[in-house]
């Protein structure tokens, strides 16, 4: 059996539906007798039902149980709290690692973990698979026309600007310097206090605070100071959290018309979303206006916001671009680090090897005290930490910060595995499921094994296709912040593990929650002890 859909059959069915509509319109104009009208309606319903069942038969072999009219809405609703596992089960049972979903109130969707399909989407036929209006509608209120929520020429223009800024040496200096100060002046002191007081911290909360401080300082030149010792609240950060969660729930809603109606009426979660977006927009617009009125005397002129302003971009374009970057950087690295510390607490042998590597490589430079030279030395040391990087890669294989990503077909197409894609269909690649495919990672896919990323002889990192491991996307939309993310994750991991031992407080097994960025339900409570070297 195969999940393949026949494109010729699909076109034939489309023609039948078109002809049926024309005949229906003509006959309704001619038939006036109610008795004949009722017979005609019955026969028409039978024909439509027959065609639907024919289509269903072609696509149901490895797809969810589908009913007339409703499609798989019942199954979708039944599995709404376990979508990750449900999708993974369906993909595992499919010989092509692809299945099709049809449900009322949503576009026909293809979900895949097939690397050939992923490469086709993200590279080979990139132009045919933009994000599309159904995706941008979900995030449009929050992200506007920012780089992560636009297509076509607007995306190309912003990508060019962002690519230039991310490759500049001065921005790298800002990134390393900001991360270093946030770790040494805030994160480490908070953990140090924990060894003397309560001993228990929520590492997920600390890492999210760290990430938000860091990305705001790099992107906006603004310091929220969330990781101060008293762990203060922030209206700005809370607005981002609430807005991201509501937008994520839009994306997995069984029927999009529900949240769209709530938005139209201004009620419930959509009213809250509007309020939170208002806070975000006002805060960033105020920063832009303030920065614009300050001249070259501004000490923060190396941050991303200042660079965009200097480039002559409008207030709205600048605002939307920096919101996209804050959204991308606020939780992705912290989500990966949360699961990294969780996994290491269950694998002391791996932790011991990471600590040995860190202590060997992350030594303070002695030749100079110049800050820029110091940061360059740190950057070079982090690049050499191969085993630590392998651990982070393995963590993201099992617990990717972004569990799925969708594109929408501009024109009808056929994927490399033979699956038909209609114009307007949603095509979703699924990194969470890809990390759980035996075909990709072998029988031990469920085992946390950093050595799968290292060559057996030299312990150099093995190059893995980004279409097999698309955590940072791939092709033209590959993540520009990948290097910055690894610098941040490695520095945090190295600084923490060289000074502290972290052990998870016994309790229920953690739950992986897929919002815009995945997180651990209930946080990660850990016991902090000073590491004895």
XYZ file of C-alpha atoms in Angstrom:
533
model
C 0.000 0.000 0.000
C 1.061 3.594 -0.561
C -0.106 6.997 0.512
C 0.448 8.367 -2.948
C -2.368 10.382 -4.432
C -2.898 10.262 -8.176
C -2.682 13.806 -9.618
C -4.673 12.809 -12.715
C -7.404 11.348 -10.520
C -7.451 14.516 -8.438
C -7.818 16.681 -11.549
C -10.617 14.440 -12.814
C -12.464 14.781 -9.539
C -12.062 18.557 -9.623
C -13.569 18.592 -13.120
C -16.474 16.425 -11.937
C -17.178 18.783 -9.054
C -17.037 21.751 -11.437
C -19.415 20.128 -13.912
C -21.732 19.141 -11.075
C -21.929 22.744 -9.917
C -22.800 23.931 -13.432
C -25.471 21.233 -13.869
C -26.917 21.992 -10.457
C -27.194 25.673 -11.244
C -28.854 24.984 -14.623
C -31.303 22.388 -13.335
C -32.364 24.488 -10.364
C -33.370 27.201 -12.815
C -35.494 24.694 -14.781
C -37.021 22.498 -12.069
C -39.839 24.140 -10.171
C -41.742 21.089 -8.843
C -40.803 20.509 -5.158
C -41.083 16.721 -5.595
C -38.540 16.655 -8.414
C -36.365 19.115 -6.540
C -36.206 16.783 -3.530
C -35.323 13.784 -5.744
C -32.638 15.823 -7.477
C -31.228 16.953 -4.135
C -31.062 13.344 -2.913
C -29.281 12.150 -6.062
C -26.840 15.069 -5.917
C -26.030 14.295 -2.279
C -25.430 10.646 -3.177
C -23.032 11.603 -5.978
C -21.106 14.019 -3.760
C -20.927 11.384 -1.015
C -19.646 8.803 -3.516
C -16.960 11.158 -4.813
C -15.917 12.035 -1.271
C -15.628 8.383 -0.291
C -13.564 7.734 -3.431
C -11.149 10.491 -2.466
C -11.163 9.284 1.134
C -10.251 5.765 0.018
C -7.229 7.098 -1.836
C -5.872 9.016 1.157
C -7.038 7.144 4.234
C -4.628 4.227 4.153
C -2.237 5.943 6.568
C -4.243 9.056 7.410
C -6.623 9.785 10.314
C -10.103 8.279 10.274
C -12.142 10.560 8.032
C -15.903 11.112 7.833
C -18.063 12.765 5.174
C -18.297 16.553 5.574
C -16.501 16.631 8.953
C -13.355 14.990 7.641
C -11.063 14.003 10.541
C -12.374 16.741 12.860
C -13.546 14.187 15.439
C -10.140 12.462 15.544
C -8.345 15.799 15.599
C -10.420 17.017 18.535
C -10.001 13.700 20.352
C -6.212 13.949 20.033
C -5.939 17.715 20.546
C -3.953 17.301 23.810
C -1.507 14.801 22.259
C -1.066 16.072 18.709
C 2.692 15.412 18.752
C 2.282 11.733 19.615
C -0.713 11.300 17.313
C 1.114 12.786 14.337
C 4.236 10.745 15.118
C 2.230 7.508 15.283
C 0.594 8.236 11.932
C 3.932 9.078 10.321
C 5.617 5.981 11.725
C 2.934 3.736 10.250
C 3.193 5.352 6.813
C 5.761 3.759 4.459
C 6.556 7.205 3.026
C 6.474 8.982 6.407
C 3.741 11.229 5.080
C 0.000 11.473 5.683
C -2.875 13.688 4.584
C -5.445 15.445 6.767
C -8.840 16.707 5.642
C -11.179 18.357 8.110
C -14.016 20.834 7.904
C -12.972 24.412 8.522
C -9.345 23.842 7.499
C -7.327 23.447 4.342
C -6.206 20.051 3.137
C -2.910 19.402 4.905
C 0.038 17.152 4.198
C 2.317 16.304 7.135
C 5.723 14.780 6.436
C 8.972 13.665 8.042
C 10.436 12.501 4.732
C 13.793 14.297 4.182
C 13.295 14.258 0.391
C 10.027 16.122 0.833
C 11.600 18.555 3.298
C 14.417 19.380 0.884
C 11.883 19.834 -1.908
C 9.865 22.294 0.229
C 12.753 24.287 1.625
C 15.096 24.298 -1.349
C 14.270 22.541 -4.634
C 10.863 24.127 -5.210
C 11.196 26.898 -2.628
C 9.257 29.497 -4.628
C 6.137 27.316 -4.736
C 5.995 26.963 -0.962
C 5.811 30.337 0.775
C 4.439 30.649 4.289
C 1.151 31.740 2.716
C -1.715 33.866 4.007
C -3.208 31.163 6.292
C 0.072 31.122 8.245
C 0.666 34.849 8.196
C -2.929 35.469 9.336
C -2.219 33.543 12.538
C 0.821 35.667 13.429
C 0.036 38.822 11.488
C -1.400 40.800 14.392
C 1.778 40.236 16.406
C 4.575 40.058 13.829
C 3.081 42.331 11.172
C 5.268 42.270 8.070
C 8.418 41.188 9.881
C 10.865 38.788 8.236
C 9.366 35.689 9.879
C 5.880 36.518 8.681
C 6.246 37.650 5.085
C 6.985 36.248 1.637
C 8.171 37.396 -1.779
C 10.083 40.610 -2.357
C 9.380 41.951 1.130
C 11.023 38.854 2.617
C 13.992 39.038 0.228
C 14.602 42.696 1.147
C 14.492 42.080 4.888
C 16.569 38.925 4.574
C 19.287 40.861 2.773
C 19.373 43.525 5.491
C 19.370 40.993 8.328
C 21.990 38.785 6.650
C 24.379 41.712 6.355
C 23.936 42.696 9.992
C 24.419 39.168 11.306
C 27.719 38.761 9.483
C 29.288 41.973 10.779
C 32.155 41.554 13.220
C 30.836 44.291 15.507
C 27.530 42.483 16.031
C 29.415 39.308 16.994
C 31.284 41.439 19.526
C 27.978 42.713 20.917
C 26.533 39.179 21.102
C 29.465 37.630 22.979
C 29.866 40.644 25.256
C 26.177 40.708 26.147
C 26.015 36.974 26.837
C 29.169 37.125 28.959
C 27.879 39.948 31.160
C 24.421 38.366 31.517
C 25.953 35.069 32.616
C 28.676 36.346 34.923
C 26.768 39.248 36.485
C 23.296 37.709 36.768
C 22.816 34.000 36.050
C 25.817 32.726 38.001
C 25.126 34.941 41.079
C 21.482 33.751 41.185
C 22.617 30.123 41.114
C 25.348 30.836 43.634
C 22.745 32.247 46.034
C 20.653 29.110 45.526
C 23.513 26.951 46.833
C 23.430 28.918 50.083
C 19.694 29.336 50.529
C 16.799 27.313 49.093
C 19.018 25.154 46.833
C 16.062 24.679 44.447
C 15.477 26.815 41.352
C 13.252 26.648 38.297
C 15.892 26.432 35.585
C 13.358 26.950 32.826
C 12.267 30.249 34.357
C 15.868 31.419 34.873
C 16.842 30.476 31.324
C 13.821 32.229 29.833
C 14.637 35.364 31.807
C 18.243 35.116 30.660
C 17.215 34.688 27.015
C 14.765 37.605 27.102
C 17.310 39.940 28.683
C 19.938 38.880 26.156
C 17.840 39.171 22.992
C 16.406 42.535 24.067
C 19.871 43.909 24.745
C 21.170 42.637 21.391
C 18.119 43.508 19.298
C 16.774 46.608 21.023
C 19.611 48.003 23.086
C 17.141 47.769 25.971
C 17.704 45.838 29.192
C 14.527 44.392 30.810
C 16.610 43.226 33.821
C 14.485 40.120 34.338
C 17.382 38.121 35.764
C 18.111 40.344 38.731
C 18.328 38.520 42.070
C 14.740 39.352 43.061
C 13.466 37.961 39.703
C 11.197 40.940 38.946
C 8.061 40.882 36.817
C 7.943 42.759 33.504
C 4.820 43.937 31.690
C 6.776 43.916 28.417
C 7.979 40.324 28.823
C 4.587 39.130 30.068
C 2.951 40.684 27.005
C 5.283 38.691 24.723
C 4.541 35.465 26.598
C 0.763 35.938 26.478
C 0.696 37.047 22.835
C 2.874 34.117 21.724
C 0.683 31.601 23.552
C -2.570 32.947 22.104
C -1.141 33.026 18.575
C 0.076 29.437 19.004
C -3.399 28.327 20.079
C -4.781 29.968 16.951
C -2.537 27.741 14.875
C -3.767 24.466 16.394
C -7.431 25.429 16.736
C -9.721 22.725 15.284
C -11.607 25.425 13.349
C -9.985 28.772 12.489
C -13.369 30.462 12.117
C -13.784 30.351 15.907
C -10.788 32.545 16.755
C -11.493 34.783 13.764
C -15.035 35.389 15.031
C -13.670 36.135 18.525
C -11.241 38.616 16.978
C -14.043 40.260 15.008
C -16.167 40.605 18.154
C -13.200 41.575 20.331
C -13.911 38.994 23.028
C -12.097 36.346 25.072
C -8.492 35.504 24.234
C -8.568 37.758 21.157
C -9.342 40.784 23.325
C -6.389 39.855 25.557
C -4.158 39.410 22.493
C -5.045 42.881 21.218
C -4.168 44.393 24.599
C -0.818 42.592 24.794
C 0.135 43.503 21.234
C -0.686 47.105 22.065
C 1.821 46.985 24.932
C 4.508 45.446 22.703
C 3.984 47.877 19.838
C 3.946 50.932 22.101
C 7.069 49.866 23.989
C 9.103 49.264 20.841
C 7.762 52.315 19.011
C 8.738 54.466 21.997
C 12.233 52.980 21.843
C 12.476 53.748 18.126
C 11.342 57.344 18.593
C 13.755 57.829 21.491
C 16.632 56.282 19.547
C 15.827 58.393 16.490
C 15.977 61.621 18.492
C 19.353 60.605 19.966
C 22.290 61.118 17.662
C 25.625 59.367 17.509
C 26.091 59.942 21.243
C 23.841 56.937 21.905
C 25.996 54.305 23.601
C 23.806 51.494 22.240
C 24.399 52.242 18.554
C 25.711 48.717 17.898
C 22.423 46.973 18.624
C 20.212 45.671 15.834
C 17.544 48.354 16.303
C 20.032 51.193 15.909
C 21.416 49.611 12.763
C 17.935 49.356 11.240
C 17.205 52.982 12.092
C 20.524 54.060 10.572
C 19.523 52.180 7.419
C 16.589 54.538 6.908
C 13.805 52.015 7.507
C 10.365 53.278 8.498
C 9.134 53.062 12.089
C 6.639 50.302 11.223
C 9.122 48.194 9.253
C 11.756 48.593 11.970
C 9.251 47.700 14.682
C 8.072 44.552 12.894
C 11.607 43.375 12.138
C 12.846 43.675 15.720
C 9.666 42.024 17.062
C 10.412 39.043 14.786
C 13.958 38.791 16.106
C 12.879 39.090 19.724
C 10.289 36.353 19.123
C 12.884 34.128 17.462
C 15.506 34.555 20.158
C 13.467 34.875 23.340
C 12.733 31.201 23.964
C 14.374 28.984 21.345
C 17.786 28.677 22.997
C 16.308 28.644 26.503
C 13.952 25.808 25.489
C 16.883 23.753 24.187
C 18.951 24.459 27.311
C 16.071 23.482 29.603
C 15.900 20.005 28.066
C 19.715 19.843 27.877
C 20.058 20.262 31.659
C 17.203 17.831 32.212
C 18.831 15.132 30.044
C 22.282 15.649 31.550
C 20.854 15.170 35.045
C 19.888 11.640 33.936
C 23.218 10.906 32.212
C 26.087 11.626 34.651
C 28.650 9.990 32.346
C 27.779 12.448 29.575
C 27.799 15.339 32.037
C 31.257 14.350 33.272
C 32.657 14.407 29.724
C 31.067 17.815 29.028
C 32.578 19.260 32.212
C 36.025 17.900 31.308
C 35.833 19.491 27.867
C 34.661 22.806 29.297
C 37.394 22.980 31.941
C 40.027 22.189 29.331
C 38.897 24.731 26.742
C 37.160 27.629 28.482
C 40.148 29.248 30.136
C 40.361 33.015 30.595
C 42.975 34.537 28.263
C 46.168 35.706 29.960
C 47.893 37.585 27.141
C 45.619 40.631 27.231
C 42.835 42.274 29.189
C 41.261 43.966 26.196
C 37.507 43.209 26.144
C 37.307 42.594 22.422
C 40.278 40.226 22.486
C 38.749 38.482 25.498
C 35.467 37.974 23.641
C 37.291 36.722 20.547
C 39.114 34.167 22.719
C 35.812 33.071 24.273
C 34.252 32.692 20.827
C 37.167 30.540 19.620
C 37.017 28.368 22.741
C 33.298 27.782 22.329
C 33.787 26.752 18.695
C 36.170 23.993 19.851
C 33.649 22.402 22.235
C 32.597 19.586 19.914
C 31.186 17.205 22.518
C 29.078 19.952 24.105
C 27.727 20.850 20.665
C 26.916 17.185 20.005
C 24.947 17.096 23.276
C 22.994 20.185 22.261
C 22.274 18.736 18.817
C 21.062 15.493 20.365
C 18.865 17.443 22.777
C 17.237 19.345 19.910
C 16.747 16.129 17.945
C 14.551 14.796 20.741
C 13.078 18.119 21.882
C 13.226 20.684 19.049
C 12.355 24.252 20.130
C 10.039 24.573 17.092
C 8.195 21.295 16.573
C 6.623 21.960 13.168
C 6.607 24.490 10.349
C 4.092 24.919 7.541
C 4.143 26.220 3.988
C 1.232 26.710 1.566
C 1.414 25.690 -2.071
C 1.134 28.504 -4.613
C 0.360 25.971 -7.334
C -0.560 22.291 -7.550
C 2.420 19.996 -7.271
C 3.600 16.461 -6.465
C 6.107 15.824 -3.662
C 9.081 13.489 -4.278
C 7.302 10.635 -2.451
C 4.354 10.938 -4.873
C 1.928 12.803 -2.588
C -0.308 15.175 -4.532
C -0.399 18.796 -3.332
C -3.277 20.982 -4.454
C -3.060 24.727 -4.861
C -3.503 26.316 -1.448
C -2.823 23.080 0.467
C -0.792 23.281 3.659
C 2.406 21.236 3.746
C 3.943 20.761 7.195
C 7.349 19.315 7.967
C 7.645 17.998 11.495
C 11.063 18.111 13.265
C 9.666 16.537 16.453
C 8.506 13.504 14.487
C 11.686 13.406 12.409
C 13.733 12.915 15.564
C 11.634 9.823 16.309
C 11.855 8.062 12.945
C 13.733 4.760 13.040
C 14.438 5.133 9.324
C 16.458 8.273 10.077
C 18.118 7.535 13.424
C 18.129 3.768 13.800
C 16.624 1.450 16.363
C 18.060 3.471 19.249
C 16.324 6.701 18.188
C 14.756 7.036 21.667
C 18.168 6.984 23.410
C 19.979 10.211 24.306
C 23.248 9.492 22.519
C 25.512 12.483 21.703
C 28.036 10.132 20.064
C 25.752 9.747 17.040
C 26.885 13.284 16.099
C 30.611 12.498 16.352
C 32.932 10.518 14.123
C 34.295 7.417 15.849
C 37.919 8.147 14.992
C 38.577 11.840 15.620
C 35.470 12.864 17.557
C 34.880 15.610 15.035
C 31.296 16.590 14.409
C 29.594 14.573 11.695
C 27.847 16.592 9.033
C 24.133 15.757 9.026
C 21.813 16.932 6.271
C 19.714 19.905 7.420
C 16.788 18.208 5.656
C 17.127 15.286 8.043
C 17.589 17.639 11.005
C 15.724 20.866 10.058
C 15.747 22.426 13.537
C 17.261 25.601 12.083
C 15.263 25.275 8.841
C 17.331 24.969 5.654
C 17.642 26.379 2.165
C 17.019 30.105 1.560
C 15.221 30.490 4.912
C 17.930 28.851 7.018
C 18.135 30.518 10.440
C 20.452 33.526 10.429
C 20.820 33.335 14.191
C 22.123 29.758 14.295
C 25.684 30.777 15.175
C 24.448 33.218 17.820
C 22.217 30.506 19.306
C 25.118 28.060 19.670
C 27.346 30.738 21.204
C 24.635 31.487 23.746
C 23.815 27.857 24.550
C 27.452 26.778 24.808
C 28.468 29.708 26.991
C 25.571 29.187 29.400
C 26.142 25.435 29.581
C 29.889 25.871 30.097
C 29.566 28.576 32.754
C 26.891 26.721 34.717
C 28.361 23.208 34.571
C 31.870 24.367 35.465
C 30.586 25.842 38.744
C 27.437 23.933 39.692
C 25.888 20.488 39.825
C 22.200 20.449 38.840
C 19.915 17.573 39.757
C 16.232 17.396 38.940
C 13.871 17.392 41.902
C 11.942 14.073 41.847
C 8.390 14.340 40.599
C 6.188 13.693 37.610
C 7.829 13.188 34.240
C 8.094 16.489 32.324
C 5.558 17.274 29.616
C 6.697 18.757 26.287
C 4.278 21.550 25.303
C 4.401 22.764 21.672
C 3.515 26.471 21.514
C 5.270 28.867 19.107
C 8.353 27.705 20.974
C 8.107 24.479 22.943
C 8.490 24.512 26.704
C 8.332 22.189 29.700
C 4.975 22.245 31.482
C 5.393 23.233 35.121
C 9.016 24.273 34.684
C 12.210 22.405 35.566
C 12.801 22.361 39.322
C 16.448 21.547 40.040
C 18.625 21.218 43.102
C 21.761 23.390 42.821
C 25.030 22.440 44.483
C 28.508 23.857 44.139
C 30.613 21.621 41.925
C 33.609 20.077 43.660
C 36.504 19.944 41.201
